[in-house]
XYZ file of C-alpha atoms in Angstrom:
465
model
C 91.130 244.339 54.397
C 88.442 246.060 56.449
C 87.929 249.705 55.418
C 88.203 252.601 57.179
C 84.928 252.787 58.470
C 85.177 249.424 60.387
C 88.709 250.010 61.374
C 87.799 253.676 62.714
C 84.478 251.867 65.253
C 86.815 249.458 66.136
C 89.689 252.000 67.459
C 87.346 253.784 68.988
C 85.458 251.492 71.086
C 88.950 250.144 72.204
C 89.913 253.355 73.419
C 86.782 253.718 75.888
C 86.719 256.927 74.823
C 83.045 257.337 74.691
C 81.805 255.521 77.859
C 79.424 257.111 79.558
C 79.644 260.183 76.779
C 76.619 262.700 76.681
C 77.616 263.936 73.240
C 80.698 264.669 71.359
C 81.600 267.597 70.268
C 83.713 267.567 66.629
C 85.755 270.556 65.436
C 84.679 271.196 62.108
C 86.879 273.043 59.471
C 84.871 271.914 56.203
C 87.993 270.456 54.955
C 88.803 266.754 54.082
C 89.699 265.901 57.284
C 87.069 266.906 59.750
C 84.616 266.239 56.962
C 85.362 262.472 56.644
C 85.670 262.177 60.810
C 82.161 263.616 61.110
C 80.804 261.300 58.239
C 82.398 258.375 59.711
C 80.838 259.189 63.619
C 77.524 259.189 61.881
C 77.909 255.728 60.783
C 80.238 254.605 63.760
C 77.863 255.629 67.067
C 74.162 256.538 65.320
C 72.434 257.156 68.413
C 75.311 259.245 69.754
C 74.613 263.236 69.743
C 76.924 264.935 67.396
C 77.428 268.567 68.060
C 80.086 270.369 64.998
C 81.527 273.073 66.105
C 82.972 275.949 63.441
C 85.195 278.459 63.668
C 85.484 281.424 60.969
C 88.823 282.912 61.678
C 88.187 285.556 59.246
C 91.896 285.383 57.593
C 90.782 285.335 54.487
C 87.269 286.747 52.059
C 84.982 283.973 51.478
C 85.516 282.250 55.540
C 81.839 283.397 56.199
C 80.974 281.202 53.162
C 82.594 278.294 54.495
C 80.664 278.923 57.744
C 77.545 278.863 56.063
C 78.331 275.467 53.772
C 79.515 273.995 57.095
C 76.029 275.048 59.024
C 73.659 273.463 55.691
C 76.074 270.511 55.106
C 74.938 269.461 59.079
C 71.564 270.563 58.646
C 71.304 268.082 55.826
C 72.951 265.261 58.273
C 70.520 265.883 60.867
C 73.802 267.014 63.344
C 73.807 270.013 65.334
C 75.991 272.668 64.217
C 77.125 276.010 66.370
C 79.604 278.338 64.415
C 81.466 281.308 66.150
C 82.995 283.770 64.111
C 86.235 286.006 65.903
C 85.956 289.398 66.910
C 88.953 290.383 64.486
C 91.127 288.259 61.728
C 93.042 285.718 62.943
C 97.398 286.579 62.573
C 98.899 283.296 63.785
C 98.312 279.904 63.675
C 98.797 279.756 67.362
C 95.984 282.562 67.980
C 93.759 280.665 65.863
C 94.673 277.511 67.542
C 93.409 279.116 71.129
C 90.671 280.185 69.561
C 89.640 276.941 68.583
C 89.768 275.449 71.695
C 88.416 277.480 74.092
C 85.638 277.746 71.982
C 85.137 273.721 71.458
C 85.224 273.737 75.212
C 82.599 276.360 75.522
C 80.219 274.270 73.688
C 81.562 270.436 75.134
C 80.213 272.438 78.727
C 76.756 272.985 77.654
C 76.602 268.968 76.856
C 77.597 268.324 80.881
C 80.417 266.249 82.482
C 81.245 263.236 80.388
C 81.120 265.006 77.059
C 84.294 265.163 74.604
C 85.975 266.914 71.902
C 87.133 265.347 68.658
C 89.497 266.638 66.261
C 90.536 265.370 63.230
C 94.455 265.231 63.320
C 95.628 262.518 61.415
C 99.041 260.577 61.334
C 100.309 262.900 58.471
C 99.887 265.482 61.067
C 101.982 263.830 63.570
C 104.680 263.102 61.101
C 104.555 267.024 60.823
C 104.811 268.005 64.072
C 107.447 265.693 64.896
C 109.508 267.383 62.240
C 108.887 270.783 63.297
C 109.778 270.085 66.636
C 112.745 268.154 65.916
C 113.685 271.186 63.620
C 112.948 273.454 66.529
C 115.543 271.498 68.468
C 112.402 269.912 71.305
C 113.715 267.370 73.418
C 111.900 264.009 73.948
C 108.413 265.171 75.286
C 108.335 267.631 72.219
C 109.303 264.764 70.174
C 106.458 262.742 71.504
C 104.221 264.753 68.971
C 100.499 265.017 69.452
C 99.284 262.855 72.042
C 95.355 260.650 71.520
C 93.711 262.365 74.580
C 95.078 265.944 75.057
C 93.035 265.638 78.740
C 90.024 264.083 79.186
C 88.053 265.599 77.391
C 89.973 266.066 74.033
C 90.509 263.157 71.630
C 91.927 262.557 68.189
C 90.284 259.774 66.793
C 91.699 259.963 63.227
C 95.255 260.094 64.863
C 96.307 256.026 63.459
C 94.893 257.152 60.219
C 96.451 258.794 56.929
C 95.148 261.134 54.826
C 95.579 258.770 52.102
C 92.733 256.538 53.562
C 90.665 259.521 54.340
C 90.751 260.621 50.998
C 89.687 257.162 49.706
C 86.548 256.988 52.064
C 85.926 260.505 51.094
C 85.882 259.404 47.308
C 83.874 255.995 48.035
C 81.191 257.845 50.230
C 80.956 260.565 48.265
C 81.949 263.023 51.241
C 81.502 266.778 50.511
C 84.428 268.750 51.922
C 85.688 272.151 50.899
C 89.603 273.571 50.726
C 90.705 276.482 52.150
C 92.811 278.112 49.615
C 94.773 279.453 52.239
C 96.179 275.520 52.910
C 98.777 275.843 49.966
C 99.911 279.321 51.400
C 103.743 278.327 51.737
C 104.468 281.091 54.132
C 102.382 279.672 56.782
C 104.628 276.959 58.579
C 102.295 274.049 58.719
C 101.729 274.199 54.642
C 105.158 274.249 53.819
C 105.907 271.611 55.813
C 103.429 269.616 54.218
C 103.996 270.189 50.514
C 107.717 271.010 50.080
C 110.135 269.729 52.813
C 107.843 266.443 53.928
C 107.368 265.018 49.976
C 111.452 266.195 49.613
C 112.266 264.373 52.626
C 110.215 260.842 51.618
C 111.926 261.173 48.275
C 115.746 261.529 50.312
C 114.495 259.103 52.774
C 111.481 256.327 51.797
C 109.159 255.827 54.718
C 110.202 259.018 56.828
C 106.738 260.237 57.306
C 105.870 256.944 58.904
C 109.283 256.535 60.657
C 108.354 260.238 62.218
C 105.216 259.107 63.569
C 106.863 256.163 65.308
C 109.146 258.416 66.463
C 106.913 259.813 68.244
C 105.279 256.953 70.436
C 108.544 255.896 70.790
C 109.683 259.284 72.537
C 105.937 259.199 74.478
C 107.254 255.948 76.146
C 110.479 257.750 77.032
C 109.138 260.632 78.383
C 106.609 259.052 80.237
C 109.189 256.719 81.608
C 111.272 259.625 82.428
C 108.884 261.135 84.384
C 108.235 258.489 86.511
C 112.140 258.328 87.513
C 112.123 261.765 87.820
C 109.518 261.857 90.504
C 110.621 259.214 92.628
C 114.060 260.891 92.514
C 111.843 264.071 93.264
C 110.515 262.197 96.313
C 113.852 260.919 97.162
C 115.046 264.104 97.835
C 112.129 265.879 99.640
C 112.207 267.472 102.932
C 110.024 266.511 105.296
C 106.604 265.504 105.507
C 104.067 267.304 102.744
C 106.482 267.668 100.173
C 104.784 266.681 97.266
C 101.809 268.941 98.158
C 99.743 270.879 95.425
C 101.171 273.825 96.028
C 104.799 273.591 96.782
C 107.872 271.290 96.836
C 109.926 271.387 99.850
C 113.608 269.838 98.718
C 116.654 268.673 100.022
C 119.431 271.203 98.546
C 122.473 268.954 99.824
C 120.459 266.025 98.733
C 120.043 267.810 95.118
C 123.416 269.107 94.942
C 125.001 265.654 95.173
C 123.403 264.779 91.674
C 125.315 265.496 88.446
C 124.266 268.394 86.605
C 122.163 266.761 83.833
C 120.144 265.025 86.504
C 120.068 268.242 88.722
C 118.619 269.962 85.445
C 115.701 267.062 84.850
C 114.446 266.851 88.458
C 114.287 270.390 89.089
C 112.278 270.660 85.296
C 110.182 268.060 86.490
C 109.726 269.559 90.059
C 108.412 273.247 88.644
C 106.574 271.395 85.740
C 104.611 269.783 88.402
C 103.350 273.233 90.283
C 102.842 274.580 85.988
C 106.441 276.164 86.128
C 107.643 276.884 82.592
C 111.724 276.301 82.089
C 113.398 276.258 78.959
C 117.039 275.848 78.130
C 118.606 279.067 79.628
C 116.236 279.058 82.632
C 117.346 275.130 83.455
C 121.149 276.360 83.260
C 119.772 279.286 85.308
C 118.316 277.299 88.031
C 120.863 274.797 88.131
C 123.171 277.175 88.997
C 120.840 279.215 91.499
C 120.534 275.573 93.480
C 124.490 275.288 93.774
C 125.659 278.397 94.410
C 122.920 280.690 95.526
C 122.899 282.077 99.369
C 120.319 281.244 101.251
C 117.333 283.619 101.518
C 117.203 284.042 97.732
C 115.033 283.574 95.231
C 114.407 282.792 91.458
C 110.916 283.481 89.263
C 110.504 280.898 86.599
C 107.860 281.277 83.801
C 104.244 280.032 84.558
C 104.116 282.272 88.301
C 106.433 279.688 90.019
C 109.292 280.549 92.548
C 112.200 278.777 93.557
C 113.566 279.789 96.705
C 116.641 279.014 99.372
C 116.347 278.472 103.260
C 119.773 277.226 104.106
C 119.062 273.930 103.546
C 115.813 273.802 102.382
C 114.967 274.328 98.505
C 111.208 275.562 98.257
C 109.237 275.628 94.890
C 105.998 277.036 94.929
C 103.565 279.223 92.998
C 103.712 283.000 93.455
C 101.606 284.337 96.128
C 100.322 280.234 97.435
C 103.302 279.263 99.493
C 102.696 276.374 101.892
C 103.763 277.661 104.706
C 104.580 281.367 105.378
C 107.985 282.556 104.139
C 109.669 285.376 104.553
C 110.305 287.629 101.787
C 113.354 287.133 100.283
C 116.087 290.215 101.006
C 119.092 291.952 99.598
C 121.972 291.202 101.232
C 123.447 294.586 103.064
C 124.724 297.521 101.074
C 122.810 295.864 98.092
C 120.220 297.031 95.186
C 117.565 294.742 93.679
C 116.560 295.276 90.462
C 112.882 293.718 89.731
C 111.525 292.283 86.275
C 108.858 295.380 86.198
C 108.901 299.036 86.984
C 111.747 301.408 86.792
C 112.693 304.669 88.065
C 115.748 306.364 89.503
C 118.341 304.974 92.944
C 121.409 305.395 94.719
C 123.827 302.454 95.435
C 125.234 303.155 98.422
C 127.830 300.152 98.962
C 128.938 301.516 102.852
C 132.090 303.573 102.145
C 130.421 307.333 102.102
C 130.217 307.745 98.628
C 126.858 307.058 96.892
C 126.298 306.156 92.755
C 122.942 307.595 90.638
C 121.534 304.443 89.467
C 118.924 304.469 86.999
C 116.737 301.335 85.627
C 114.268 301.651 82.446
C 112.820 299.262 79.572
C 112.940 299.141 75.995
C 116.048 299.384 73.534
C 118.073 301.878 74.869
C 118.828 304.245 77.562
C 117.851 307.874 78.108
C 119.539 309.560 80.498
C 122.728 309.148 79.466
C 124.712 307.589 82.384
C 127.975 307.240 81.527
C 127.864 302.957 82.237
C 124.955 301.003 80.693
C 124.332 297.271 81.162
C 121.181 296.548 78.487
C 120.402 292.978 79.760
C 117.768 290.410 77.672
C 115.387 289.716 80.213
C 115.014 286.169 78.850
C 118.176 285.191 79.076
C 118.564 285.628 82.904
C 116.639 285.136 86.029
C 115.526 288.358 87.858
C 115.487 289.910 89.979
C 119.310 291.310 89.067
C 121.232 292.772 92.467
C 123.788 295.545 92.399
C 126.227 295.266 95.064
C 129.745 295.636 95.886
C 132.528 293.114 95.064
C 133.139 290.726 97.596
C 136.320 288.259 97.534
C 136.409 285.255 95.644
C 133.994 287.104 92.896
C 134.423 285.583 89.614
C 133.307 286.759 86.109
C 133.034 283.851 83.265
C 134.841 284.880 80.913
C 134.783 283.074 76.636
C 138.704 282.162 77.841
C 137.640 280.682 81.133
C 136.588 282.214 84.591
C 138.655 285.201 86.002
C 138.589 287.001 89.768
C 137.229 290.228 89.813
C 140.084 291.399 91.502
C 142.057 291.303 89.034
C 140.188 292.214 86.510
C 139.838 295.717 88.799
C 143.727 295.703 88.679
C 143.836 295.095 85.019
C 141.119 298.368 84.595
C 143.131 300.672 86.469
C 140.583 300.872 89.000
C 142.204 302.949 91.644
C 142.497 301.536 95.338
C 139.980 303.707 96.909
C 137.585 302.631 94.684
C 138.491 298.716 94.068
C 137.164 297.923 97.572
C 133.070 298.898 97.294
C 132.983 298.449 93.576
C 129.875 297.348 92.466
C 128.898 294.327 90.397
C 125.636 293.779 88.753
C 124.936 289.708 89.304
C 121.278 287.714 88.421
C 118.914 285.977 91.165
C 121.112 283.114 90.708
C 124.212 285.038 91.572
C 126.339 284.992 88.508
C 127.897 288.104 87.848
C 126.805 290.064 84.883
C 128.315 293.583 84.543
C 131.400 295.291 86.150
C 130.539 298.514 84.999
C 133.332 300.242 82.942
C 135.292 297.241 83.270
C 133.574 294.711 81.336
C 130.496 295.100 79.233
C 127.287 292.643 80.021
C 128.385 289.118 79.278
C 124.609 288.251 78.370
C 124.580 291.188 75.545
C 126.526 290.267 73.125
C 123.069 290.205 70.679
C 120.051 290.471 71.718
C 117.374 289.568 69.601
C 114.839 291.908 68.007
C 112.028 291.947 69.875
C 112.987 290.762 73.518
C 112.563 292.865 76.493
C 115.580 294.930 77.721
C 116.466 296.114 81.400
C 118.844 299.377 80.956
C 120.868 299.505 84.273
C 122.606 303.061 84.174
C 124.958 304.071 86.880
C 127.563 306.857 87.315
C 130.339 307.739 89.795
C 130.946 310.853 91.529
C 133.954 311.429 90.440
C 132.111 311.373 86.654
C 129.324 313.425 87.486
C-alpha cells in the first residue's frame, strides 16, 4: 500500500487545487494535525511557497509558548511563518474559529489572487461534525458536514485522511507536534465529542465514525441535488423578466401558493438563501404563512438584512435598503399600530370609535410601567414588525385544542358590546394573531428562553385607568 505521503500528492494534484497557486497559506496549530499537513506539503510541492499561519488565542498560560515553538519549528523548515496573537482570550470555539479565518485570509491577500488556505481537518473531524449536527437536529445541508473547498480559496487537504494515518506518518517521519492540554477539556464540545460519546458510539455501533463521514457526502449529493430542483422551481415561478437578479426575487404568489407546504417552505429557503437570507425552523413556518395569508402591502424581515414583501400578486425578496425597483414602504392598515424590532417608547391605539388606549413598548425581561395587560413576546420566535389593531371578522386565534374566532372568544371574556367591536388584537408581520389582551395571554410565551430578546407590549383601557 502506498503511504500517506504518496496518497496525500496524489489527492491533491487530482483536485487542481493548486493550479496556477502563488503560495499556500496553512493554518498552523502546532498540534498533530496541522503539523503532519505542513510536513507532508514540504515533501508533496517543494518549490511551492509555504506561508504557516498561527494563531495564539490566549485561552490558556503557556499559548505564547506554543507561538514561539510554532515560529522556530518553521524557521528550521525553511517556511515562512506569521503568528497573530488576539487582543483578549478567546471564550468560544466559534470566536476563535472567526478569528482564525479572517486572519488566514489576511495573510492568503498579501500572496495575490490565486493563493489558498489549507487546513488540516481530517475525516475524524467530519465524523464529528456530522454527529453534532445530527444531534443538533440540522437537516441535510448540515448533515453534509465539512465540505473540501469552503470557497475558493479554502481547502482541506487532509479531509480523506484519519488521524490514525497521520499519527503513523508522524511516528515514521519523526514529526514534532505539540498538544494543547486544553484538547482533553471535556467541557468544550468538540473534545467530548471526540473522547467520550464517538469511542462509546464505535463500541455500540462498529464502523460509525466511518459510516458518519459517508453520511455526509451522501447528504452533499442531496443537498446539492436539492438545490438545483429548488431553483428551477424558483424560476418556474418568477414574475417577469429579471427575476433572478442579484438583488431581488420577483415571485409569483398564486404560482407559490399552489405548492404544498413542505415545498412552499424549501423554495422560499432557497429563494432568501440566494440574496444571504438566514431562515431557520420558526422563521420558514413564519414565512410560509406570511406568503398564504398575508395582505398585500406587507412585509416580513428575515435574518441576514433580507425582506420579503407582498404586492397583490407579486412576492418580492430582496435585501434591505437594495430593492430592484422602487417600492413603496410598506403601511399599517387604517386604525392600526406597528410595532418595530428596535426602539420603544410610549403610543395611543386609536382603533376609530372615540376612545383611545396608552400603549407602551420596551425591551428586556419585564415591564415597567405597570399597564394593566402585558404581551412579553420572544423576538425570535416571530416575524416583526408586530401590528396592533382592532378585530376584524373572521379573526381567528390558534388555539393547543384547535383554532377559535375571536368573536367568541370576546363573548366567552365578558367583553361588553361597546367594546367587542374596536377591540384590539396584537398579530405578527405575517398576520397571525398573538395577544387579545385580557382575554388570552401571548400564545408565543408560554417559555421563553433565558437569554432571548423580549418586546413588552403594555396597553390599558380607559375605563382601567
Amino acid at each position: 500500500m502506498n503511504g500517506l505521503d504518496v496518497r496525500f500528492a496524489d489527492h491533491l494534484r487530482a483536485s487542481g487545487w493548486l493550479a496556477g497557486a502563488p503560495g499556500v497559506v496553512i493554518g498552523v496549530s502546532g498540534g498533530l494535525d496541522s503539523m503532519t499537513l505542513l510536513h507532508l506539503m514540504r515533501g508533496a510541492f517543494p518549490g511551492l511557497p509555504l506561508h504557516a499561519a498561527h494563531v495564539d488565542h490566549r485561552m490558556r498560560d503557556g499559548s505564547d509558548r506554543d507561538a514561539a515553538w510554532v515560529a522556530d519549528i518553521c524557521a528550521r523548515w525553511d517556511v515562512s511563518c506569521r503568528v497573530h496573537t488576539a487582543a483578549a482570550p478567546v471564550t468560544s470555539e466559534d470566536e476563535g474559529r472567526r478569528l482564525r479565518y479572517r486572519f488566514f485570509e489576511e495573510v492568503r491577500q498579501g500572496l495575490g489572487a490565486g493563493a489558498v488556505v489549507m487546513t488540516a481537518h481530517t475525516a475524524d473531524d467530519q465524523a464529528e461534525t456530522v454527529l453534532f449536527r445530527a444531534a443538533r437536529g440540522s437537516g441535510v445541508r448540515g448533515l453534509a458536514g465539512i465540505r473540501p473547498r469552503r470557497d475558493p480559496s479554502v481547502v482541506r487537504p487532509l479531509l480523506p485522511f484519519w488521524r490514525r494515518e497521520l499519527e503513523a506518518h508522524a511516528e515514521e517521519h519523526g514529526v514534532p507536534f505539540r498538544e494543547d492540554p486544553t484538547n482533553r477539556d471535556v467541557r468544550w464540545t468538540r473534545n467530548r465529542l471526540r473522547r467520550e460519546i464517538l469511542p462509546a458510539l464505535a463500541d455500540a455501533v462498529p464502523g460509525a465514525a466511518r459510516a458518519l463521514a459517508a453520511l455526509a457526502e451522501t447528504s452533499h449529493l442531496h443537498a446539492f441535488a436539492l438545490d438545483e430542483l429548488l431553483d428551477a422551481r424558483i424560476e418556474a415561478v418568477a414574475a417577469g423578466s429579471g427575476s433572478a437578479a442579484a438583488e431581488a426575487l420577483s415571485l409569483d404568489r398564486n404560482a407559490l401558493c399552489a405548492q404544498s407546504d413542505p415545498v412552499l417552505a424549501l423554495v422560499m429557503r432557497r429563494a432568501a438563501a440566494r440574496l444571504g437570507g438566514e431562515t431557520g425552523r420558526a422563521a420558514t413556518v413564519a414565512l410560509v404563512r406570511f406568503v398564504r395569508e398575508s395582505p398585500s402591502g406587507r412585509s416580513v424581515h428575515l435574518g441576514g438584512g433580507v425582506v420579503v414583501e407582498r404586492h397583490l400578486d407579486e412576492l418580492l425578496i430582496r435585501r434591505g435598503g437594495h430593492a430592484s425597483r422602487p417600492v413603496d414602504p410598506p403601511r399599517p392598515p387604517p386604525r392600526a399600530l406597528e410595532i418595530e424590532a428596535q426602539g420603544g417608547g410610549e403610543a395611543v391605539f386609536a382603533p376609530g370609535d372615540g376612545r383611545k388606549a396608552p400603549v407602551r413598548v420596551a425591551w428586556g425581561p419585564s415591564a415597567t410601567r405597570g399597564f394593566p395587560h402585558i404581551a412579553r413576546i420572544p423576538c425570535d420566535h416571530v416575524p416583526f414588525p408586530l401590528v396592533l389593531r382592532a378585530w376584524e371578522p373572521g379573526d381567528r386565534v390558534e388555539m393547543p385544542y384547535g383554532r377559535k374566532k375571536v368573536k367568541k372568544l370576546l363573548l366567552e371574556g365578558r367583553i361588553p358590546a361597546h367594546r367587542r367591536e374596536h377591540f384590539p388584537v396584537l398579530t405578527d408581520a405575517a398576520g397571525t394573531l398573538l395577544w387579545l389582551p385580557g382575554v388570552i395571554d401571548p400564545v408565543t410565551a408560554a417559555e421563553v428562553p433565558p437569554g432571548s430578546r423580549v418586546c413588552c407590549v403594555e396597553v390599558s383601557f380607559e375605563h382601567e385607568s
